[in-house]
């Protein structure tokens, strides 16, 4: 069974600074997808960024980028120019190709301070 | 386009009572699923469906029942509620075959069993 580990239960960053959230996963599959979801206090789950395992290029979405290290099974999220609205729980998630089933990590609570 | 809707938003049950959490999507998605979120545990898959009439168990299926008679609806039934089922429940949907693997989440239902 696949597992996803987020080793930082809580983090904080000053507004406008950069922060990196860590995620490692364990799988024997070669076809899979990795995701970062954001959950603000409203509770809504919002997709931040997606990475296909077969793509070597790291995904980016505006201020959000990932560092995907396939051999190390590492998938970290970098948030640049942090904003107060980035305050949320962040979940790393794994999906085996073709399964549509997500396996989540336990989450990292990020606080952006003014 | 309402996306994924869930009712109710909040519910309090007594031990042994039964209830149904409703989930509907208007995006004609093939795949629908139910997750529960407990403090410090991330989200865990309860049941999922790959199309009308087809359902299967996820990681934590005990105490829950599902059916899918239409593409749009995927209700989750608690037959005899227990305090261990106190949680936040999320319904999600995705396009399935040929899609981007992005799961769209509903706003969640907070359930308390006393």
PDB file of C-alpha atoms in Angstrom:
ATOM      1  CA  UNK A   1       0.000   0.000   0.000  1.00  0.00           C
ATOM      2  CA  UNK A   2       1.147   3.501  -0.752  1.00  0.00           C
ATOM      3  CA  UNK A   3       1.941   5.868   2.094  1.00  0.00           C
ATOM      4  CA  UNK A   4       2.455   9.616   2.201  1.00  0.00           C
ATOM      5  CA  UNK A   5       4.439  11.313   4.954  1.00  0.00           C
ATOM      6  CA  UNK A   6       4.453  14.981   5.854  1.00  0.00           C
ATOM      7  CA  UNK A   7       7.033  15.460   8.575  1.00  0.00           C
ATOM      8  CA  UNK A   8       6.188  19.069   9.489  1.00  0.00           C
ATOM      9  CA  UNK A   9       2.923  19.285  11.473  1.00  0.00           C
ATOM     10  CA  UNK A  10       3.160  23.084  11.698  1.00  0.00           C
ATOM     11  CA  UNK A  11       5.134  25.844  10.019  1.00  0.00           C
ATOM     12  CA  UNK A  12       5.088  29.607  10.000  1.00  0.00           C
ATOM     13  CA  UNK A  13       6.468  32.222   7.630  1.00  0.00           C
ATOM     14  CA  UNK A  14       6.512  35.976   7.389  1.00  0.00           C
ATOM     15  CA  UNK A  15       4.472  37.668   4.723  1.00  0.00           C
ATOM     16  CA  UNK A  16       6.384  38.053   1.410  1.00  0.00           C
ATOM     17  CA  UNK A  17       8.921  35.378   2.341  1.00  0.00           C
ATOM     18  CA  UNK A  18       9.360  31.902   0.852  1.00  0.00           C
ATOM     19  CA  UNK A  19       8.485  28.649   2.584  1.00  0.00           C
ATOM     20  CA  UNK A  20       8.923  24.993   1.609  1.00  0.00           C
ATOM     21  CA  UNK A  21       6.658  22.188   2.789  1.00  0.00           C
ATOM     22  CA  UNK A  22       8.029  18.640   2.704  1.00  0.00           C
ATOM     23  CA  UNK A  23       6.395  15.434   1.515  1.00  0.00           C
ATOM     24  CA  UNK A  24       7.737  11.941   0.950  1.00  0.00           C
ATOM     25  CA  UNK A  25       5.874   8.944  -0.395  1.00  0.00           C
ATOM     26  CA  UNK A  26       6.368   5.249  -0.750  1.00  0.00           C
ATOM     27  CA  UNK A  27       5.281   3.268  -3.785  1.00  0.00           C
ATOM     28  CA  UNK A  28       6.472   0.527  -6.087  1.00  0.00           C
ATOM     29  CA  UNK A  29       4.380   1.855  -8.965  1.00  0.00           C
ATOM     30  CA  UNK A  30       5.879   3.738 -11.915  1.00  0.00           C
ATOM     31  CA  UNK A  31       2.674   5.407 -13.113  1.00  0.00           C
ATOM     32  CA  UNK A  32       1.316   7.829 -10.532  1.00  0.00           C
ATOM     33  CA  UNK A  33       0.358  11.413  -9.805  1.00  0.00           C
ATOM     34  CA  UNK A  34       1.146  13.695  -6.893  1.00  0.00           C
ATOM     35  CA  UNK A  35      -0.911  16.596  -5.612  1.00  0.00           C
ATOM     36  CA  UNK A  36      -0.859  19.398  -3.091  1.00  0.00           C
ATOM     37  CA  UNK A  37      -4.234  20.442  -1.692  1.00  0.00           C
ATOM     38  CA  UNK A  38      -4.920  23.526   0.401  1.00  0.00           C
ATOM     39  CA  UNK A  39      -7.596  23.579   3.108  1.00  0.00           C
ATOM     40  CA  UNK A  40      -8.266  27.067   4.489  1.00  0.00           C
ATOM     41  CA  UNK A  41     -10.366  27.609   7.636  1.00  0.00           C
ATOM     42  CA  UNK A  42     -13.470  27.455   5.424  1.00  0.00           C
ATOM     43  CA  UNK A  43     -12.764  23.706   5.182  1.00  0.00           C
ATOM     44  CA  UNK A  44     -12.972  23.643   1.378  1.00  0.00           C
ATOM     45  CA  UNK A  45     -10.342  21.420  -0.284  1.00  0.00           C
ATOM     46  CA  UNK A  46      -8.597  23.306  -3.093  1.00  0.00           C
ATOM     47  CA  UNK A  47      -6.138  21.805  -5.567  1.00  0.00           C
ATOM     48  CA  UNK A  48      -2.912  23.818  -5.564  1.00  0.00           C
ATOM     49  CA  UNK A  49      -0.686  21.916  -7.952  1.00  0.00           C
ATOM     50  CA  UNK A  50      -0.359  18.546  -9.699  1.00  0.00           C
ATOM     51  CA  UNK A  51       2.673  16.576 -10.898  1.00  0.00           C
ATOM     52  CA  UNK A  52       2.679  13.596 -13.234  1.00  0.00           C
ATOM     53  CA  UNK A  53       5.403  11.103 -12.321  1.00  0.00           C
ATOM     54  CA  UNK A  54       6.433  10.602 -15.950  1.00  0.00           C
ATOM     55  CA  UNK A  55       7.232  14.298 -16.356  1.00  0.00           C
ATOM     56  CA  UNK A  56      10.731  15.332 -15.349  1.00  0.00           C
ATOM     57  CA  UNK A  57       9.903  19.030 -15.338  1.00  0.00           C
ATOM     58  CA  UNK A  58       8.702  20.374 -12.008  1.00  0.00           C
ATOM     59  CA  UNK A  59       5.179  21.782 -12.031  1.00  0.00           C
ATOM     60  CA  UNK A  60       4.583  25.472 -11.311  1.00  0.00           C
ATOM     61  CA  UNK A  61       1.421  27.487 -10.739  1.00  0.00           C
ATOM     62  CA  UNK A  62       2.078  31.179 -10.212  1.00  0.00           C
ATOM     63  CA  UNK A  63       3.693  31.499  -6.732  1.00  0.00           C
ATOM     64  CA  UNK A  64       3.542  27.741  -6.135  1.00  0.00           C
ATOM     65  CA  UNK A  65       6.143  25.299  -7.410  1.00  0.00           C
ATOM     66  CA  UNK A  66       7.239  21.793  -6.570  1.00  0.00           C
ATOM     67  CA  UNK A  67      10.572  20.034  -6.290  1.00  0.00           C
ATOM     68  CA  UNK A  68       9.876  16.506  -7.519  1.00  0.00           C
ATOM     69  CA  UNK A  69      12.699  14.072  -6.808  1.00  0.00           C
ATOM     70  CA  UNK A  70      11.457  10.763  -8.191  1.00  0.00           C
ATOM     71  CA  UNK A  71      14.387   8.599  -7.107  1.00  0.00           C
ATOM     72  CA  UNK A  72      14.198   9.964  -3.565  1.00  0.00           C
ATOM     73  CA  UNK A  73      10.364   9.793  -3.615  1.00  0.00           C
ATOM     74  CA  UNK A  74      10.190  13.375  -2.458  1.00  0.00           C
ATOM     75  CA  UNK A  75       7.640  16.017  -3.479  1.00  0.00           C
ATOM     76  CA  UNK A  76       8.064  19.365  -1.728  1.00  0.00           C
ATOM     77  CA  UNK A  77       5.959  22.492  -2.241  1.00  0.00           C
ATOM     78  CA  UNK A  78       7.540  25.918  -2.400  1.00  0.00           C
ATOM     79  CA  UNK A  79       5.405  28.991  -1.819  1.00  0.00           C
ATOM     80  CA  UNK A  80       7.033  32.234  -2.909  1.00  0.00           C
ATOM     81  CA  UNK A  81       6.010  35.736  -1.808  1.00  0.00           C
ATOM     82  CA  UNK A  82       3.769  34.283   0.913  1.00  0.00           C
ATOM     83  CA  UNK A  83       0.454  36.026   1.450  1.00  0.00           C
ATOM     84  CA  UNK A  84      -1.902  36.087   4.427  1.00  0.00           C
ATOM     85  CA  UNK A  85      -4.419  34.147   2.348  1.00  0.00           C
ATOM     86  CA  UNK A  86      -1.968  31.257   2.135  1.00  0.00           C
ATOM     87  CA  UNK A  87      -2.669  30.466   5.791  1.00  0.00           C
ATOM     88  CA  UNK A  88      -4.186  26.969   5.666  1.00  0.00           C
ATOM     89  CA  UNK A  89      -3.637  23.256   6.103  1.00  0.00           C
ATOM     90  CA  UNK A  90      -1.684  21.788   3.202  1.00  0.00           C
ATOM     91  CA  UNK A  91      -2.064  18.148   2.257  1.00  0.00           C
ATOM     92  CA  UNK A  92       0.209  16.139   0.025  1.00  0.00           C
ATOM     93  CA  UNK A  93      -1.594  13.342  -1.827  1.00  0.00           C
ATOM     94  CA  UNK A  94      -0.691  10.367  -4.038  1.00  0.00           C
ATOM     95  CA  UNK A  95      -2.754   8.727  -6.760  1.00  0.00           C
ATOM     96  CA  UNK A  96      -1.814   5.556  -8.584  1.00  0.00           C
ATOM     97  CA  UNK A  97      -2.314   5.968 -12.308  1.00  0.00           C
ATOM     98  CA  UNK A  98      -5.816   4.929 -13.387  1.00  0.00           C
ATOM     99  CA  UNK A  99      -7.120   4.467  -9.846  1.00  0.00           C
ATOM    100  CA  UNK A 100      -8.640   7.898  -9.081  1.00  0.00           C
ATOM    101  CA  UNK A 101      -8.134   7.083  -5.377  1.00  0.00           C
ATOM    102  CA  UNK A 102      -6.200   9.607  -3.329  1.00  0.00           C
ATOM    103  CA  UNK A 103      -3.916   8.718  -0.422  1.00  0.00           C
ATOM    104  CA  UNK A 104      -3.302  11.743   1.774  1.00  0.00           C
ATOM    105  CA  UNK A 105      -0.581  12.733   4.182  1.00  0.00           C
ATOM    106  CA  UNK A 106      -1.523  14.034   7.613  1.00  0.00           C
ATOM    107  CA  UNK A 107      -1.081  17.645   6.606  1.00  0.00           C
ATOM    108  CA  UNK A 108       1.034  20.679   7.490  1.00  0.00           C
ATOM    109  CA  UNK A 109      -0.572  23.685   9.138  1.00  0.00           C
ATOM    110  CA  UNK A 110       0.953  26.814   7.603  1.00  0.00           C
ATOM    111  CA  UNK A 111       0.551  30.223   9.218  1.00  0.00           C
ATOM    112  CA  UNK A 112       1.582  33.360   7.364  1.00  0.00           C
ATOM    113  CA  UNK A 113       2.350  36.189   9.783  1.00  0.00           C
ATOM    114  CA  UNK A 114       1.985  39.890   8.882  1.00  0.00           C
TER     115      UNK A 114
ATOM    116  CA  UNK B   1     -22.751  24.926 -12.380  1.00  0.00           C
ATOM    117  CA  UNK B   2     -22.855  24.132  -8.637  1.00  0.00           C
ATOM    118  CA  UNK B   3     -19.979  21.608  -8.688  1.00  0.00           C
ATOM    119  CA  UNK B   4     -20.145  19.144  -5.792  1.00  0.00           C
ATOM    120  CA  UNK B   5     -22.817  19.790  -3.176  1.00  0.00           C
ATOM    121  CA  UNK B   6     -23.260  18.103   0.201  1.00  0.00           C
ATOM    122  CA  UNK B   7     -26.094  18.176   2.697  1.00  0.00           C
ATOM    123  CA  UNK B   8     -26.351  18.716   5.575  1.00  0.00           C
ATOM    124  CA  UNK B   9     -23.407  20.923   6.564  1.00  0.00           C
ATOM    125  CA  UNK B  10     -23.679  19.937  10.233  1.00  0.00           C
ATOM    126  CA  UNK B  11     -25.380  17.030  11.984  1.00  0.00           C
ATOM    127  CA  UNK B  12     -25.565  15.691  15.525  1.00  0.00           C
ATOM    128  CA  UNK B  13     -26.647  12.078  16.043  1.00  0.00           C
ATOM    129  CA  UNK B  14     -27.129   9.868  19.048  1.00  0.00           C
ATOM    130  CA  UNK B  15     -25.368   6.513  19.178  1.00  0.00           C
ATOM    131  CA  UNK B  16     -27.358   3.925  17.263  1.00  0.00           C
ATOM    132  CA  UNK B  17     -29.241   6.356  15.045  1.00  0.00           C
ATOM    133  CA  UNK B  18     -29.029   6.114  11.277  1.00  0.00           C
ATOM    134  CA  UNK B  19     -28.718   8.820   8.678  1.00  0.00           C
ATOM    135  CA  UNK B  20     -27.742   9.519   5.089  1.00  0.00           C
ATOM    136  CA  UNK B  21     -25.235  12.115   3.974  1.00  0.00           C
ATOM    137  CA  UNK B  22     -26.174  13.436   0.563  1.00  0.00           C
ATOM    138  CA  UNK B  23     -23.735  14.210  -2.245  1.00  0.00           C
ATOM    139  CA  UNK B  24     -24.515  15.423  -5.752  1.00  0.00           C
ATOM    140  CA  UNK B  25     -22.449  16.689  -8.676  1.00  0.00           C
ATOM    141  CA  UNK B  26     -23.566  18.377 -11.890  1.00  0.00           C
ATOM    142  CA  UNK B  27     -20.365  17.909 -13.933  1.00  0.00           C
ATOM    143  CA  UNK B  28     -21.279  14.503 -15.379  1.00  0.00           C
ATOM    144  CA  UNK B  29     -18.277  12.967 -13.614  1.00  0.00           C
ATOM    145  CA  UNK B  30     -17.863   9.187 -13.687  1.00  0.00           C
ATOM    146  CA  UNK B  31     -15.954   8.871 -10.461  1.00  0.00           C
ATOM    147  CA  UNK B  32     -17.258   9.793  -7.018  1.00  0.00           C
ATOM    148  CA  UNK B  33     -15.878   9.086  -3.579  1.00  0.00           C
ATOM    149  CA  UNK B  34     -16.332   9.681   0.134  1.00  0.00           C
ATOM    150  CA  UNK B  35     -13.519  10.605   2.525  1.00  0.00           C
ATOM    151  CA  UNK B  36     -13.462  11.241   6.238  1.00  0.00           C
ATOM    152  CA  UNK B  37     -11.143  13.714   7.922  1.00  0.00           C
ATOM    153  CA  UNK B  38     -10.127  13.239  11.529  1.00  0.00           C
ATOM    154  CA  UNK B  39      -7.775  15.504  13.502  1.00  0.00           C
ATOM    155  CA  UNK B  40      -4.155  14.634  12.767  1.00  0.00           C
ATOM    156  CA  UNK B  41      -5.140  11.908  10.286  1.00  0.00           C
ATOM    157  CA  UNK B  42      -5.552  13.637   6.943  1.00  0.00           C
ATOM    158  CA  UNK B  43      -8.335  12.367   4.676  1.00  0.00           C
ATOM    159  CA  UNK B  44      -9.070   8.674   4.334  1.00  0.00           C
ATOM    160  CA  UNK B  45     -11.113   7.001   1.618  1.00  0.00           C
ATOM    161  CA  UNK B  46     -14.342   5.321   2.784  1.00  0.00           C
ATOM    162  CA  UNK B  47     -16.071   4.180  -0.435  1.00  0.00           C
ATOM    163  CA  UNK B  48     -15.882   5.071  -4.083  1.00  0.00           C
ATOM    164  CA  UNK B  49     -17.775   4.569  -7.336  1.00  0.00           C
ATOM    165  CA  UNK B  50     -16.492   4.422 -10.901  1.00  0.00           C
ATOM    166  CA  UNK B  51     -19.958   4.828 -12.393  1.00  0.00           C
ATOM    167  CA  UNK B  52     -23.671   4.283 -11.825  1.00  0.00           C
ATOM    168  CA  UNK B  53     -24.290   0.882 -10.281  1.00  0.00           C
ATOM    169  CA  UNK B  54     -20.613   0.279  -9.422  1.00  0.00           C
ATOM    170  CA  UNK B  55     -19.198   0.845  -5.947  1.00  0.00           C
ATOM    171  CA  UNK B  56     -16.216  -0.443  -3.989  1.00  0.00           C
ATOM    172  CA  UNK B  57     -14.617  -0.131  -0.578  1.00  0.00           C
ATOM    173  CA  UNK B  58     -11.820   2.214   0.342  1.00  0.00           C
ATOM    174  CA  UNK B  59      -9.486   2.212   3.326  1.00  0.00           C
ATOM    175  CA  UNK B  60     -12.072   2.637   6.130  1.00  0.00           C
ATOM    176  CA  UNK B  61     -15.444   1.205   4.923  1.00  0.00           C
ATOM    177  CA  UNK B  62     -16.769  -0.375   8.128  1.00  0.00           C
ATOM    178  CA  UNK B  63     -20.029   1.123   9.399  1.00  0.00           C
ATOM    179  CA  UNK B  64     -20.849   2.812   6.095  1.00  0.00           C
ATOM    180  CA  UNK B  65     -22.948   1.864   3.119  1.00  0.00           C
ATOM    181  CA  UNK B  66     -23.174   3.418  -0.348  1.00  0.00           C
ATOM    182  CA  UNK B  67     -25.059   2.987  -3.581  1.00  0.00           C
ATOM    183  CA  UNK B  68     -25.030   4.830  -6.866  1.00  0.00           C
ATOM    184  CA  UNK B  69     -28.218   4.666  -8.870  1.00  0.00           C
ATOM    185  CA  UNK B  70     -27.508   7.787 -10.954  1.00  0.00           C
ATOM    186  CA  UNK B  71     -24.388   9.511 -12.275  1.00  0.00           C
ATOM    187  CA  UNK B  72     -25.181  12.635 -10.234  1.00  0.00           C
ATOM    188  CA  UNK B  73     -25.812  11.255  -6.730  1.00  0.00           C
ATOM    189  CA  UNK B  74     -23.686   9.254  -4.306  1.00  0.00           C
ATOM    190  CA  UNK B  75     -25.231   9.072  -0.809  1.00  0.00           C
ATOM    191  CA  UNK B  76     -23.362   7.735   2.224  1.00  0.00           C
ATOM    192  CA  UNK B  77     -25.400   5.845   4.813  1.00  0.00           C
ATOM    193  CA  UNK B  78     -24.557   5.330   8.452  1.00  0.00           C
ATOM    194  CA  UNK B  79     -26.664   2.386   9.580  1.00  0.00           C
ATOM    195  CA  UNK B  80     -26.002   2.596  13.336  1.00  0.00           C
ATOM    196  CA  UNK B  81     -23.923   5.613  14.285  1.00  0.00           C
ATOM    197  CA  UNK B  82     -21.045   5.237  16.743  1.00  0.00           C
ATOM    198  CA  UNK B  83     -18.924   7.919  18.477  1.00  0.00           C
ATOM    199  CA  UNK B  84     -15.944   6.728  16.395  1.00  0.00           C
ATOM    200  CA  UNK B  85     -17.771   8.064  13.327  1.00  0.00           C
ATOM    201  CA  UNK B  86     -17.555  11.633  14.618  1.00  0.00           C
ATOM    202  CA  UNK B  87     -15.651  13.296  11.786  1.00  0.00           C
ATOM    203  CA  UNK B  88     -15.825  15.664   8.843  1.00  0.00           C
ATOM    204  CA  UNK B  89     -17.009  13.933   5.689  1.00  0.00           C
ATOM    205  CA  UNK B  90     -16.067  15.024   2.195  1.00  0.00           C
ATOM    206  CA  UNK B  91     -17.542  13.916  -1.085  1.00  0.00           C
ATOM    207  CA  UNK B  92     -15.430  14.269  -4.229  1.00  0.00           C
ATOM    208  CA  UNK B  93     -15.852  13.683  -7.930  1.00  0.00           C
ATOM    209  CA  UNK B  94     -13.612  13.486 -10.963  1.00  0.00           C
ATOM    210  CA  UNK B  95     -14.053  12.990 -14.659  1.00  0.00           C
ATOM    211  CA  UNK B  96     -12.468   9.537 -14.706  1.00  0.00           C
ATOM    212  CA  UNK B  97     -11.187   8.088 -17.956  1.00  0.00           C
ATOM    213  CA  UNK B  98      -9.523  10.746 -20.077  1.00  0.00           C
ATOM    214  CA  UNK B  99      -9.609  13.314 -17.321  1.00  0.00           C
ATOM    215  CA  UNK B 100      -6.861  15.201 -15.554  1.00  0.00           C
ATOM    216  CA  UNK B 101      -7.223  13.214 -12.302  1.00  0.00           C
ATOM    217  CA  UNK B 102      -8.269  16.406 -10.524  1.00  0.00           C
ATOM    218  CA  UNK B 103     -10.780  15.639  -7.792  1.00  0.00           C
ATOM    219  CA  UNK B 104     -13.407  18.269  -7.000  1.00  0.00           C
ATOM    220  CA  UNK B 105     -14.455  18.324  -3.362  1.00  0.00           C
ATOM    221  CA  UNK B 106     -17.722  19.299  -1.749  1.00  0.00           C
ATOM    222  CA  UNK B 107     -17.805  21.677   1.254  1.00  0.00           C
ATOM    223  CA  UNK B 108     -17.948  18.844   3.799  1.00  0.00           C
ATOM    224  CA  UNK B 109     -20.361  17.669   6.496  1.00  0.00           C
ATOM    225  CA  UNK B 110     -19.355  17.886  10.148  1.00  0.00           C
ATOM    226  CA  UNK B 111     -20.924  14.941  11.986  1.00  0.00           C
ATOM    227  CA  UNK B 112     -20.947  14.536  15.755  1.00  0.00           C
ATOM    228  CA  UNK B 113     -22.131  11.287  17.338  1.00  0.00           C
ATOM    229  CA  UNK B 114     -22.885  11.492  21.072  1.00  0.00           C
TER     230      UNK B 114
END
